[in-house]
């Protein structure tokens, strides 16, 4: 099998998709499934509110802070190898979470889980980018995006069911059989790929600066109110600046290979779509964090019923994301992304009506349906554009950058927006107080989505997904390819050349 020549419809292609979706979906699921279990978990372990906050934040911090490292390790040492190591690491950490005797042990285990997620998540998408034929990558990314969104959306439902039937520890222990299946199929069915051009020593200092910069900034936002968090936030910003300076220097001067080569940002579309990702996923993080709580605190939903509220998002992404990937390939990503993000903003405006006495059919369902349609339209073209506008040898780095941006946006927004809208202290015990803050948070999130849509329309070219073909043509000395309309769904372009359409990163 030639490198990069696997088709989605082939048995090998289906195994690759199954393995990468199941592995990354396990990590995505864990990002949301724990929230529903927090009250029972805190009661059993005698945890304070801050202990519950760090149960969530420890995972997100290490995942966001080290996901660049995971992508770079995969490019250098083998994407399948690092993916398998990440899955196994995640499973061991999940077992520690499920067996934790106290809240401190659980927090440490959750941080270890995040490290495993940082290794496996960028690897899953980089495997898709480097294994499939060019013409099949947008559809493969669409499947990956859709099923990954399913995992994130089903988390609250699964968490509520497990807490009510088996106990909160099974929220973590359920990962063990899933991880075993992923490792078995990866070893047997996933080809190994790596960046053969990588040279020089590994950028350990860059990885440390990135992780500590994010940790300092996040700590400052969450624990604000005294001098120590302020110092941490300032230090985080300073370390972030130092990271940028270091990576720029190492991109010019050896012998250490930069964690994030400056060249990966040479494309305007790559930079722009990552800014869109930051804003969009910041808004999404607030929604997934607050909606399930609002439905329980204010509307009186049970944990399982609150989790079920997001099922339309899951189903819509499952059904529509692959088609959105194909549409982005045919007409370009700008219009599907812009329209999708605007629909997300509309869904958030509708969500701001949710409160005491809300009906699922009248108040919740229309909002989550519009939100789900918008995500389905936007996520797959966004992800494919990230990968298409970066050089193929930087597939792991591009995936890691976009994943880090998405996680960082969500992490910082969840830390900053609730306090800004008055959701502090014991607000979650008062339906009136929580609803007031929730509605303000939804309006802020809708405004962020609207800004992301405008930025998308202004900065993303309609033919951005054709960038790999344009680069290939230039390398062969041919004039740049002009955008052409496909004549068949199978991928022939208007020139009649089979397979000459766009190639194709997240959540």
Tab-separated table of C-alpha atoms in Angstrom:
chain	number	residue	atom	x	y	z
A	1	UNK	CA	0.000	0.000	0.000
A	2	UNK	CA	1.500	3.324	-1.052
A	3	UNK	CA	1.868	5.933	1.594
A	4	UNK	CA	-1.169	8.179	1.660
A	5	UNK	CA	-3.079	5.973	-0.815
A	6	UNK	CA	-5.674	4.274	1.405
A	7	UNK	CA	-9.311	4.858	0.463
A	8	UNK	CA	-12.076	5.484	3.013
A	9	UNK	CA	-14.261	2.788	1.446
A	10	UNK	CA	-11.581	0.092	1.689
A	11	UNK	CA	-11.363	-2.342	4.633
A	12	UNK	CA	-8.064	-0.755	5.686
A	13	UNK	CA	-9.637	2.695	5.569
A	14	UNK	CA	-12.582	1.620	7.689
A	15	UNK	CA	-10.258	0.084	10.292
A	16	UNK	CA	-8.172	3.264	10.453
A	17	UNK	CA	-11.272	5.396	10.932
A	18	UNK	CA	-12.677	3.022	13.551
A	19	UNK	CA	-9.441	3.044	15.537
A	20	UNK	CA	-8.734	6.772	15.400
A	21	UNK	CA	-12.337	7.776	16.105
A	22	UNK	CA	-12.638	5.365	19.035
A	23	UNK	CA	-9.311	6.472	20.536
A	24	UNK	CA	-9.850	10.209	20.211
A	25	UNK	CA	-13.525	9.808	21.103
A	26	UNK	CA	-12.494	8.255	24.407
A	27	UNK	CA	-10.545	11.400	25.255
A	28	UNK	CA	-13.314	13.718	24.011
A	29	UNK	CA	-15.862	11.781	26.046
A	30	UNK	CA	-13.821	12.194	29.205
A	31	UNK	CA	-13.816	15.958	28.701
A	32	UNK	CA	-17.566	16.097	29.329
A	33	UNK	CA	-18.614	12.885	31.084
A	34	UNK	CA	-17.110	13.840	34.446
A	35	UNK	CA	-19.222	16.984	34.958
A	36	UNK	CA	-22.394	15.046	35.688
A	37	UNK	CA	-20.588	12.896	38.267
A	38	UNK	CA	-19.131	15.801	40.262
A	39	UNK	CA	-21.823	16.107	42.989
A	40	UNK	CA	-21.732	12.397	43.910
A	41	UNK	CA	-17.965	12.271	43.545
A	42	UNK	CA	-17.541	15.235	45.874
A	43	UNK	CA	-19.898	13.712	48.431
A	44	UNK	CA	-18.075	10.374	48.493
A	45	UNK	CA	-14.602	11.901	48.711
A	46	UNK	CA	-15.508	14.818	50.976
A	47	UNK	CA	-14.253	17.341	48.426
A	48	UNK	CA	-14.703	21.111	48.534
A	49	UNK	CA	-15.905	23.133	45.546
A	50	UNK	CA	-12.312	23.988	44.652
A	51	UNK	CA	-11.473	20.277	44.707
A	52	UNK	CA	-14.214	19.608	42.186
A	53	UNK	CA	-13.013	22.487	40.007
A	54	UNK	CA	-9.505	21.076	39.907
A	55	UNK	CA	-10.884	17.615	39.120
A	56	UNK	CA	-12.022	19.124	35.830
A	57	UNK	CA	-9.206	21.632	35.327
A	58	UNK	CA	-6.281	19.275	35.988
A	59	UNK	CA	-7.292	17.198	32.984
A	60	UNK	CA	-7.869	20.144	30.673
A	61	UNK	CA	-4.655	21.886	31.708
A	62	UNK	CA	-2.324	19.003	30.912
A	63	UNK	CA	-4.253	18.164	27.750
A	64	UNK	CA	-4.095	21.715	26.397
A	65	UNK	CA	-0.580	22.412	27.654
A	66	UNK	CA	1.028	19.269	26.231
A	67	UNK	CA	-0.959	18.566	23.082
A	68	UNK	CA	1.678	20.341	20.965
A	69	UNK	CA	4.227	17.963	22.417
A	70	UNK	CA	2.041	15.008	21.426
A	71	UNK	CA	1.835	16.130	17.809
A	72	UNK	CA	5.562	16.760	17.580
A	73	UNK	CA	6.426	13.408	19.154
A	74	UNK	CA	4.206	11.641	16.637
A	75	UNK	CA	5.817	13.379	13.666
A	76	UNK	CA	9.281	12.487	14.937
A	77	UNK	CA	8.937	8.972	16.385
A	78	UNK	CA	5.892	7.558	14.592
A	79	UNK	CA	2.271	8.626	14.763
A	80	UNK	CA	0.883	5.164	15.442
A	81	UNK	CA	3.472	4.490	18.127
A	82	UNK	CA	2.735	7.692	20.060
A	83	UNK	CA	-1.001	7.190	19.576
A	84	UNK	CA	-0.818	3.687	21.098
A	85	UNK	CA	1.353	4.912	23.982
A	86	UNK	CA	-1.157	7.690	24.642
A	87	UNK	CA	-4.106	5.292	24.678
A	88	UNK	CA	-2.330	2.936	27.095
A	89	UNK	CA	-1.278	5.860	29.314
A	90	UNK	CA	-4.845	7.149	29.326
A	91	UNK	CA	-6.144	3.738	30.391
A	92	UNK	CA	-3.722	3.435	33.308
A	93	UNK	CA	-4.576	6.958	34.487
A	94	UNK	CA	-8.292	6.154	34.180
A	95	UNK	CA	-7.811	3.158	36.447
A	96	UNK	CA	-6.078	5.400	39.009
A	97	UNK	CA	-9.025	7.823	38.811
A	98	UNK	CA	-11.538	5.046	39.347
A	99	UNK	CA	-9.647	3.681	42.360
A	100	UNK	CA	-8.692	7.045	43.906
A	101	UNK	CA	-9.137	6.992	47.722
A	102	UNK	CA	-9.249	10.789	48.043
A	103	UNK	CA	-9.663	13.994	46.089
A	104	UNK	CA	-5.923	14.758	45.964
A	105	UNK	CA	-5.179	11.392	44.354
A	106	UNK	CA	-8.009	11.922	41.897
A	107	UNK	CA	-6.691	15.338	40.860
A	108	UNK	CA	-3.214	13.915	40.199
A	109	UNK	CA	-4.701	11.012	38.233
A	110	UNK	CA	-6.794	13.422	36.178
A	111	UNK	CA	-3.656	15.388	35.291
A	112	UNK	CA	-2.059	12.116	34.157
A	113	UNK	CA	-5.155	11.404	32.056
A	114	UNK	CA	-4.648	14.720	30.314
A	115	UNK	CA	-1.093	13.733	29.386
A	116	UNK	CA	-2.402	10.570	27.747
A	117	UNK	CA	-5.017	12.605	25.899
A	118	UNK	CA	-2.311	14.991	24.680
A	119	UNK	CA	-0.432	12.058	23.138
A	120	UNK	CA	-3.359	10.316	21.463
A	121	UNK	CA	-5.580	13.174	20.249
A	122	UNK	CA	-3.296	14.878	17.669
A	123	UNK	CA	-1.993	11.467	16.617
A	124	UNK	CA	-5.463	10.278	15.623
A	125	UNK	CA	-5.983	13.071	13.106
A	126	UNK	CA	-2.377	13.038	11.879
A	127	UNK	CA	-2.797	9.324	11.107
A	128	UNK	CA	-5.827	10.155	8.951
A	129	UNK	CA	-4.013	12.978	7.169
A	130	UNK	CA	-0.929	10.899	6.387
A	131	UNK	CA	-2.654	7.576	5.570
A	132	UNK	CA	-5.589	8.364	3.287
A	133	UNK	CA	-5.553	9.311	-0.387
A	134	UNK	CA	-5.725	13.062	-0.940
A	135	UNK	CA	-9.208	12.984	-2.407
A	136	UNK	CA	-10.578	11.012	0.542
A	137	UNK	CA	-9.138	13.118	3.350
A	138	UNK	CA	-11.939	15.722	3.611
A	139	UNK	CA	-14.537	12.965	3.965
A	140	UNK	CA	-12.367	11.055	6.465
A	141	UNK	CA	-11.891	14.224	8.504
A	142	UNK	CA	-15.649	14.782	8.349
A	143	UNK	CA	-16.301	11.316	9.769
A	144	UNK	CA	-13.669	11.904	12.465
A	145	UNK	CA	-15.146	15.296	13.343
A	146	UNK	CA	-18.706	14.028	13.422
A	147	UNK	CA	-18.045	10.996	15.580
A	148	UNK	CA	-15.737	13.014	17.825
A	149	UNK	CA	-18.574	15.478	18.329
A	150	UNK	CA	-20.836	12.537	19.153
A	151	UNK	CA	-18.446	11.437	21.893
A	152	UNK	CA	-18.391	14.918	23.411
A	153	UNK	CA	-22.168	15.314	23.246
A	154	UNK	CA	-22.974	11.875	24.647
A	155	UNK	CA	-20.690	12.419	27.650
A	156	UNK	CA	-23.247	14.051	29.980
A	157	UNK	CA	-25.832	11.379	29.132
A	158	UNK	CA	-23.430	8.515	29.739
A	159	UNK	CA	-22.099	10.147	32.890
A	160	UNK	CA	-25.589	10.538	34.353
A	161	UNK	CA	-26.505	6.946	33.546
A	162	UNK	CA	-23.296	5.535	35.039
A	163	UNK	CA	-23.615	7.605	38.210
A	164	UNK	CA	-27.206	6.495	38.757
A	165	UNK	CA	-26.678	2.811	37.949
A	166	UNK	CA	-23.076	1.806	38.671
A	167	UNK	CA	-21.474	4.637	40.650
A	168	UNK	CA	-19.201	7.535	39.725
A	169	UNK	CA	-16.029	5.422	39.630
A	170	UNK	CA	-17.281	3.708	36.456
A	171	UNK	CA	-17.161	7.049	34.682
A	172	UNK	CA	-13.409	6.388	34.601
A	173	UNK	CA	-13.216	2.580	34.640
A	174	UNK	CA	-15.294	2.278	31.465
A	175	UNK	CA	-12.249	3.576	29.569
A	176	UNK	CA	-10.251	0.405	30.199
A	177	UNK	CA	-12.005	-1.993	27.782
A	178	UNK	CA	-12.298	0.770	25.176
A	179	UNK	CA	-8.551	1.448	25.371
A	180	UNK	CA	-7.734	-2.267	25.068
A	181	UNK	CA	-9.765	-2.492	21.855
A	182	UNK	CA	-8.121	0.632	20.414
A	183	UNK	CA	-4.592	-0.659	21.092
A	184	UNK	CA	-5.390	-4.045	19.532
A	185	UNK	CA	-6.830	-2.584	16.324
A	186	UNK	CA	-4.126	0.084	16.019
A	187	UNK	CA	-1.296	-2.435	16.215
A	188	UNK	CA	-2.976	-4.689	13.654
A	189	UNK	CA	-4.588	-2.314	11.172
A	190	UNK	CA	-3.046	1.188	11.331
A	191	UNK	CA	0.080	1.890	9.204
A	192	UNK	CA	3.022	3.707	10.763
A	193	UNK	CA	3.909	7.155	9.405
A	194	UNK	CA	6.359	9.851	10.497
A	195	UNK	CA	8.104	12.984	9.263
A	196	UNK	CA	11.303	11.591	7.718
A	197	UNK	CA	12.816	15.068	7.355
A	198	UNK	CA	12.948	15.840	11.092
A	199	UNK	CA	16.464	16.470	12.380
A	200	UNK	CA	18.091	17.981	15.460
A	201	UNK	CA	17.470	17.549	19.164
A	202	UNK	CA	13.998	17.607	20.648
A	203	UNK	CA	12.588	20.921	21.918
A	204	UNK	CA	12.157	20.108	25.626
A	205	UNK	CA	12.387	23.755	26.693
A	206	UNK	CA	9.705	24.786	24.212
A	207	UNK	CA	7.341	22.107	25.497
A	208	UNK	CA	7.908	23.216	29.096
A	209	UNK	CA	7.361	26.897	28.288
A	210	UNK	CA	4.086	26.146	26.490
A	211	UNK	CA	2.740	24.018	29.341
A	212	UNK	CA	3.722	26.409	32.151
A	213	UNK	CA	2.487	29.470	30.247
A	214	UNK	CA	-0.970	27.976	29.934
A	215	UNK	CA	-0.946	26.713	33.515
A	216	UNK	CA	-0.023	30.129	34.919
A	217	UNK	CA	-2.614	31.988	32.893
A	218	UNK	CA	-5.360	29.507	33.744
A	219	UNK	CA	-4.530	29.511	37.445
A	220	UNK	CA	-4.670	33.287	37.433
A	221	UNK	CA	-8.144	33.301	35.884
A	222	UNK	CA	-9.591	30.613	38.147
A	223	UNK	CA	-8.085	31.643	41.491
A	224	UNK	CA	-8.162	35.404	40.970
A	225	UNK	CA	-8.786	37.714	43.896
A	226	UNK	CA	-5.326	37.859	45.482
A	227	UNK	CA	-1.747	38.699	44.584
A	228	UNK	CA	-0.635	35.098	43.908
A	229	UNK	CA	-3.060	34.431	41.016
A	230	UNK	CA	-2.198	37.821	39.519
A	231	UNK	CA	1.501	36.979	39.604
A	232	UNK	CA	0.742	33.580	38.069
A	233	UNK	CA	-1.217	35.171	35.233
A	234	UNK	CA	1.531	37.693	34.499
A	235	UNK	CA	4.116	34.915	34.583
A	236	UNK	CA	1.960	32.884	32.209
A	237	UNK	CA	1.843	35.728	29.698
A	238	UNK	CA	5.612	36.253	30.014
A	239	UNK	CA	6.279	32.546	29.469
A	240	UNK	CA	3.978	32.589	26.443
A	241	UNK	CA	5.974	35.423	24.908
A	242	UNK	CA	9.199	33.567	25.694
A	243	UNK	CA	7.798	30.486	23.948
A	244	UNK	CA	7.031	32.455	20.767
A	245	UNK	CA	10.501	34.044	20.752
A	246	UNK	CA	12.188	30.681	21.371
A	247	UNK	CA	10.300	28.904	18.593
A	248	UNK	CA	11.025	31.702	16.111
A	249	UNK	CA	14.723	31.543	16.967
A	250	UNK	CA	14.868	27.757	16.715
A	251	UNK	CA	13.099	27.847	13.363
A	252	UNK	CA	16.052	29.887	12.063
A	253	UNK	CA	18.959	28.418	14.005
A	254	UNK	CA	19.737	24.751	14.851
A	255	UNK	CA	20.523	22.285	16.204
A	256	UNK	CA	17.240	21.940	18.186
A	257	UNK	CA	14.122	21.316	16.101
A	258	UNK	CA	11.354	23.737	17.143
A	259	UNK	CA	8.215	22.340	18.730
A	260	UNK	CA	6.181	24.657	16.473
A	261	UNK	CA	8.105	25.585	13.300
A	262	UNK	CA	7.345	29.156	12.256
A	263	UNK	CA	6.900	27.868	8.716
A	264	UNK	CA	3.641	26.169	9.739
A	265	UNK	CA	2.141	29.673	10.072
A	266	UNK	CA	3.295	30.762	6.612
A	267	UNK	CA	-0.248	30.320	5.302
A	268	UNK	CA	-2.610	33.166	6.157
A	269	UNK	CA	-5.520	30.731	6.159
A	270	UNK	CA	-3.805	28.467	8.696
A	271	UNK	CA	-3.302	31.370	11.087
A	272	UNK	CA	-6.809	32.738	10.525
A	273	UNK	CA	-8.580	29.421	10.985
A	274	UNK	CA	-6.760	28.877	14.278
A	275	UNK	CA	-7.969	32.270	15.517
A	276	UNK	CA	-11.487	31.259	14.482
A	277	UNK	CA	-10.996	27.985	16.362
A	278	UNK	CA	-9.938	29.823	19.522
A	279	UNK	CA	-13.059	32.025	19.531
A	280	UNK	CA	-15.476	29.313	18.445
A	281	UNK	CA	-14.317	26.710	20.945
A	282	UNK	CA	-14.266	29.286	23.730
A	283	UNK	CA	-17.991	29.791	23.178
A	284	UNK	CA	-18.588	26.051	22.862
A	285	UNK	CA	-16.742	25.366	26.109
A	286	UNK	CA	-19.042	27.715	28.018
A	287	UNK	CA	-22.134	26.059	26.529
A	288	UNK	CA	-21.124	22.500	27.343
A	289	UNK	CA	-20.033	23.521	30.830
A	290	UNK	CA	-23.152	25.488	31.830
A	291	UNK	CA	-26.130	24.076	29.948
A	292	UNK	CA	-26.292	20.726	31.757
A	293	UNK	CA	-25.992	22.492	35.105
A	294	UNK	CA	-28.679	25.064	34.204
A	295	UNK	CA	-31.101	22.323	33.218
A	296	UNK	CA	-30.617	20.590	36.563
A	297	UNK	CA	-30.451	23.642	38.845
A	298	UNK	CA	-33.111	25.847	37.254
A	299	UNK	CA	-35.323	23.666	35.056
A	300	UNK	CA	-35.428	20.680	37.407
A	301	UNK	CA	-34.086	18.067	34.961
A	302	UNK	CA	-32.502	14.876	36.320
A	303	UNK	CA	-28.824	14.215	35.435
A	304	UNK	CA	-29.831	11.695	32.758
A	305	UNK	CA	-32.509	13.989	31.322
A	306	UNK	CA	-30.076	16.923	31.251
A	307	UNK	CA	-27.533	14.744	29.441
A	308	UNK	CA	-30.179	13.650	26.921
A	309	UNK	CA	-30.752	17.295	26.029
A	310	UNK	CA	-27.647	17.248	23.826
A	311	UNK	CA	-28.655	14.145	21.836
A	312	UNK	CA	-29.775	16.241	18.825
A	313	UNK	CA	-26.257	17.677	18.587
A	314	UNK	CA	-24.832	14.161	18.626
A	315	UNK	CA	-27.184	12.849	15.949
A	316	UNK	CA	-26.812	15.857	13.673
A	317	UNK	CA	-23.019	15.763	13.769
A	318	UNK	CA	-23.055	12.033	13.107
A	319	UNK	CA	-25.303	12.456	10.067
A	320	UNK	CA	-24.135	15.755	8.606
A	321	UNK	CA	-20.409	16.191	9.309
A	322	UNK	CA	-19.170	13.850	6.539
A	323	UNK	CA	-21.430	15.657	4.068
A	324	UNK	CA	-20.137	19.001	5.321
A	325	UNK	CA	-16.601	17.774	4.671
A	326	UNK	CA	-17.542	16.897	1.086
A	327	UNK	CA	-19.319	20.232	0.611
A	328	UNK	CA	-16.275	22.132	1.839
A	329	UNK	CA	-14.166	20.210	-0.649
A	330	UNK	CA	-16.464	21.089	-3.554
A	331	UNK	CA	-17.299	24.761	-2.924
A	332	UNK	CA	-14.572	25.748	-0.464
A	333	UNK	CA	-14.729	26.050	3.326
A	334	UNK	CA	-15.602	29.748	3.696
A	335	UNK	CA	-19.367	29.630	3.145
A	336	UNK	CA	-20.090	26.391	5.084
A	337	UNK	CA	-17.994	27.598	8.009
A	338	UNK	CA	-19.499	31.086	8.045
A	339	UNK	CA	-23.073	29.830	7.819
A	340	UNK	CA	-22.457	27.107	10.385
A	341	UNK	CA	-20.904	29.424	12.958
A	342	UNK	CA	-23.755	31.924	12.513
A	343	UNK	CA	-26.252	29.116	13.132
A	344	UNK	CA	-24.342	28.259	16.310
A	345	UNK	CA	-24.719	31.877	17.411
A	346	UNK	CA	-28.460	31.665	16.759
A	347	UNK	CA	-28.676	28.485	18.799
A	348	UNK	CA	-26.962	30.183	21.732
A	349	UNK	CA	-29.387	33.103	21.555
A	350	UNK	CA	-32.239	30.597	21.804
A	351	UNK	CA	-30.517	28.882	24.740
A	352	UNK	CA	-30.555	32.163	26.661
A	353	UNK	CA	-34.315	31.628	27.116
A	354	UNK	CA	-33.784	28.464	29.200
A	355	UNK	CA	-34.648	28.907	32.867
A	356	UNK	CA	-37.068	27.845	35.614
A	357	UNK	CA	-40.097	26.079	34.169
A	358	UNK	CA	-38.535	25.618	30.728
A	359	UNK	CA	-39.928	22.882	28.497
A	360	UNK	CA	-37.557	20.631	26.594
A	361	UNK	CA	-39.675	20.598	23.433
A	362	UNK	CA	-40.403	24.322	23.367
A	363	UNK	CA	-37.253	25.877	24.838
A	364	UNK	CA	-34.329	23.434	24.713
A	365	UNK	CA	-34.859	21.341	21.570
A	366	UNK	CA	-35.010	24.238	19.056
A	367	UNK	CA	-31.840	25.745	20.540
A	368	UNK	CA	-29.733	22.582	20.584
A	369	UNK	CA	-30.990	21.573	17.125
A	370	UNK	CA	-29.902	24.854	15.538
A	371	UNK	CA	-26.633	24.679	17.453
A	372	UNK	CA	-26.056	21.100	16.256
A	373	UNK	CA	-26.746	21.946	12.607
A	374	UNK	CA	-24.287	24.820	12.873
A	375	UNK	CA	-21.551	22.681	14.402
A	376	UNK	CA	-22.111	20.011	11.757
A	377	UNK	CA	-21.669	22.563	8.980
A	378	UNK	CA	-18.596	24.260	10.469
A	379	UNK	CA	-16.377	21.741	12.252
A	380	UNK	CA	-15.411	19.404	9.402
A	381	UNK	CA	-14.473	22.189	6.920
A	382	UNK	CA	-12.611	24.007	9.703
A	383	UNK	CA	-10.596	20.906	10.574
A	384	UNK	CA	-9.881	20.069	6.944
A	385	UNK	CA	-8.736	23.653	6.283
A	386	UNK	CA	-6.268	23.530	9.157
A	387	UNK	CA	-4.616	20.444	7.694
A	388	UNK	CA	-4.875	21.494	4.061
A	389	UNK	CA	-3.168	24.845	4.610
A	390	UNK	CA	-0.172	23.361	6.447
A	391	UNK	CA	2.597	21.408	4.758
A	392	UNK	CA	1.885	17.673	4.842
A	393	UNK	CA	5.086	16.901	6.746
A	394	UNK	CA	3.740	19.119	9.541
A	395	UNK	CA	0.511	17.126	9.846
A	396	UNK	CA	1.119	16.263	13.491
A	397	UNK	CA	2.224	19.790	14.373
A	398	UNK	CA	-0.782	21.334	12.592
A	399	UNK	CA	-3.116	18.934	14.368
A	400	UNK	CA	-1.449	19.666	17.697
A	401	UNK	CA	-1.603	23.427	17.211
A	402	UNK	CA	-5.290	23.369	16.351
A	403	UNK	CA	-6.123	20.992	19.197
A	404	UNK	CA	-4.159	23.155	21.620
A	405	UNK	CA	-5.928	26.278	20.385
A	406	UNK	CA	-9.349	24.635	20.756
A	407	UNK	CA	-8.643	23.331	24.265
A	408	UNK	CA	-7.082	26.626	25.310
A	409	UNK	CA	-10.079	28.605	24.105
A	410	UNK	CA	-12.468	26.357	26.016
A	411	UNK	CA	-10.307	26.257	29.137
A	412	UNK	CA	-9.818	30.022	29.399
A	413	UNK	CA	-13.450	30.834	28.615
A	414	UNK	CA	-14.760	28.381	31.208
A	415	UNK	CA	-12.372	29.915	33.736
A	416	UNK	CA	-13.136	33.561	32.875
A	417	UNK	CA	-16.755	33.931	31.739
A	418	UNK	CA	-18.737	32.398	34.645
A	419	UNK	CA	-17.235	34.791	37.231
A	420	UNK	CA	-17.738	37.724	34.846
A	421	UNK	CA	-21.482	37.006	34.667
A	422	UNK	CA	-21.874	36.452	38.401
A	423	UNK	CA	-21.595	32.649	38.604
A	424	UNK	CA	-19.401	32.446	41.708
A	425	UNK	CA	-19.556	30.939	45.178
A	426	UNK	CA	-22.865	29.192	45.829
A	427	UNK	CA	-24.697	30.580	42.785
A	428	UNK	CA	-25.300	27.050	41.556
A	429	UNK	CA	-27.643	26.437	44.521
A	430	UNK	CA	-29.986	29.288	43.508
A	431	UNK	CA	-32.100	28.795	40.365
A	432	UNK	CA	-32.686	32.538	39.995
A	433	UNK	CA	-29.034	33.546	40.433
A	434	UNK	CA	-27.734	30.779	38.209
A	435	UNK	CA	-30.257	31.499	35.452
A	436	UNK	CA	-29.307	35.185	35.421
A	437	UNK	CA	-25.642	34.325	34.962
A	438	UNK	CA	-26.385	31.539	32.474
A	439	UNK	CA	-28.388	33.834	30.216
A	440	UNK	CA	-25.652	36.463	30.246
A	441	UNK	CA	-23.065	33.776	29.456
A	442	UNK	CA	-25.100	32.549	26.464
A	443	UNK	CA	-25.330	36.099	25.084
A	444	UNK	CA	-21.577	36.574	25.469
A	445	UNK	CA	-20.958	33.217	23.774
A	446	UNK	CA	-23.322	34.106	20.914
A	447	UNK	CA	-21.392	37.344	20.383
A	448	UNK	CA	-18.131	35.383	20.241
A	449	UNK	CA	-19.626	33.048	17.618
A	450	UNK	CA	-20.741	36.027	15.539
A	451	UNK	CA	-17.204	37.471	15.659
A	452	UNK	CA	-15.792	34.096	14.574
A	453	UNK	CA	-18.212	34.002	11.612
A	454	UNK	CA	-17.196	37.474	10.435
A	455	UNK	CA	-13.513	36.593	10.741
A	456	UNK	CA	-14.081	33.406	8.741
A	457	UNK	CA	-15.835	35.204	5.905
A	458	UNK	CA	-13.154	37.895	5.708
A	459	UNK	CA	-10.015	35.762	5.973
A	460	UNK	CA	-10.685	32.268	4.552
A	461	UNK	CA	-10.431	31.825	0.791
A	462	UNK	CA	-13.117	29.807	-0.977
A	463	UNK	CA	-10.432	27.521	-2.448
A	464	UNK	CA	-8.363	27.066	0.728
A	465	UNK	CA	-8.812	23.277	0.609
A	466	UNK	CA	-6.962	23.202	-2.722
A	467	UNK	CA	-3.743	24.471	-1.152
A	468	UNK	CA	-1.951	21.057	-1.223
A	469	UNK	CA	-2.631	20.723	-4.956
A	470	UNK	CA	-1.355	24.241	-5.590
A	471	UNK	CA	1.844	23.488	-3.665
A	472	UNK	CA	2.332	20.223	-5.544
A	473	UNK	CA	1.890	21.972	-8.891
A	474	UNK	CA	4.374	24.679	-7.961
A	475	UNK	CA	6.923	22.063	-6.867
A	476	UNK	CA	6.625	20.454	-10.323
A	477	UNK	CA	7.106	23.797	-12.042
A	478	UNK	CA	3.498	24.030	-13.228
A	479	UNK	CA	1.376	27.168	-12.910
A	480	UNK	CA	-0.808	27.331	-9.809
A	481	UNK	CA	-4.037	25.378	-10.055
A	482	UNK	CA	-7.201	27.379	-10.519
A	483	UNK	CA	-10.319	26.307	-8.668
A	484	UNK	CA	-12.550	24.046	-10.730
A	485	UNK	CA	-15.920	22.536	-10.062
A	486	UNK	CA	-16.083	18.757	-9.615
A	487	UNK	CA	-18.061	16.936	-12.259
A	488	UNK	CA	-18.692	13.823	-10.185
A	489	UNK	CA	-19.139	13.117	-6.477
A	490	UNK	CA	-16.289	10.662	-6.697
A	491	UNK	CA	-13.822	13.490	-6.994
A	492	UNK	CA	-12.978	14.194	-10.655
A	493	UNK	CA	-12.459	17.851	-11.285
A	494	UNK	CA	-13.509	19.925	-14.235
A	495	UNK	CA	-10.163	19.119	-15.879
A	496	UNK	CA	-11.066	15.448	-15.957
A	497	UNK	CA	-8.117	14.483	-13.792
A	498	UNK	CA	-9.155	11.723	-11.373
A	499	UNK	CA	-8.602	12.511	-7.739
A	500	UNK	CA	-7.359	16.048	-8.256
A	501	UNK	CA	-9.299	17.729	-5.520
A	502	UNK	CA	-8.549	19.081	-2.053
A	503	UNK	CA	-6.806	17.450	0.806
A	504	UNK	CA	-7.365	17.966	4.361
A	505	UNK	CA	-7.155	18.581	12.613
A	506	UNK	CA	-9.664	19.819	17.246
A	507	UNK	CA	-12.446	19.093	20.101
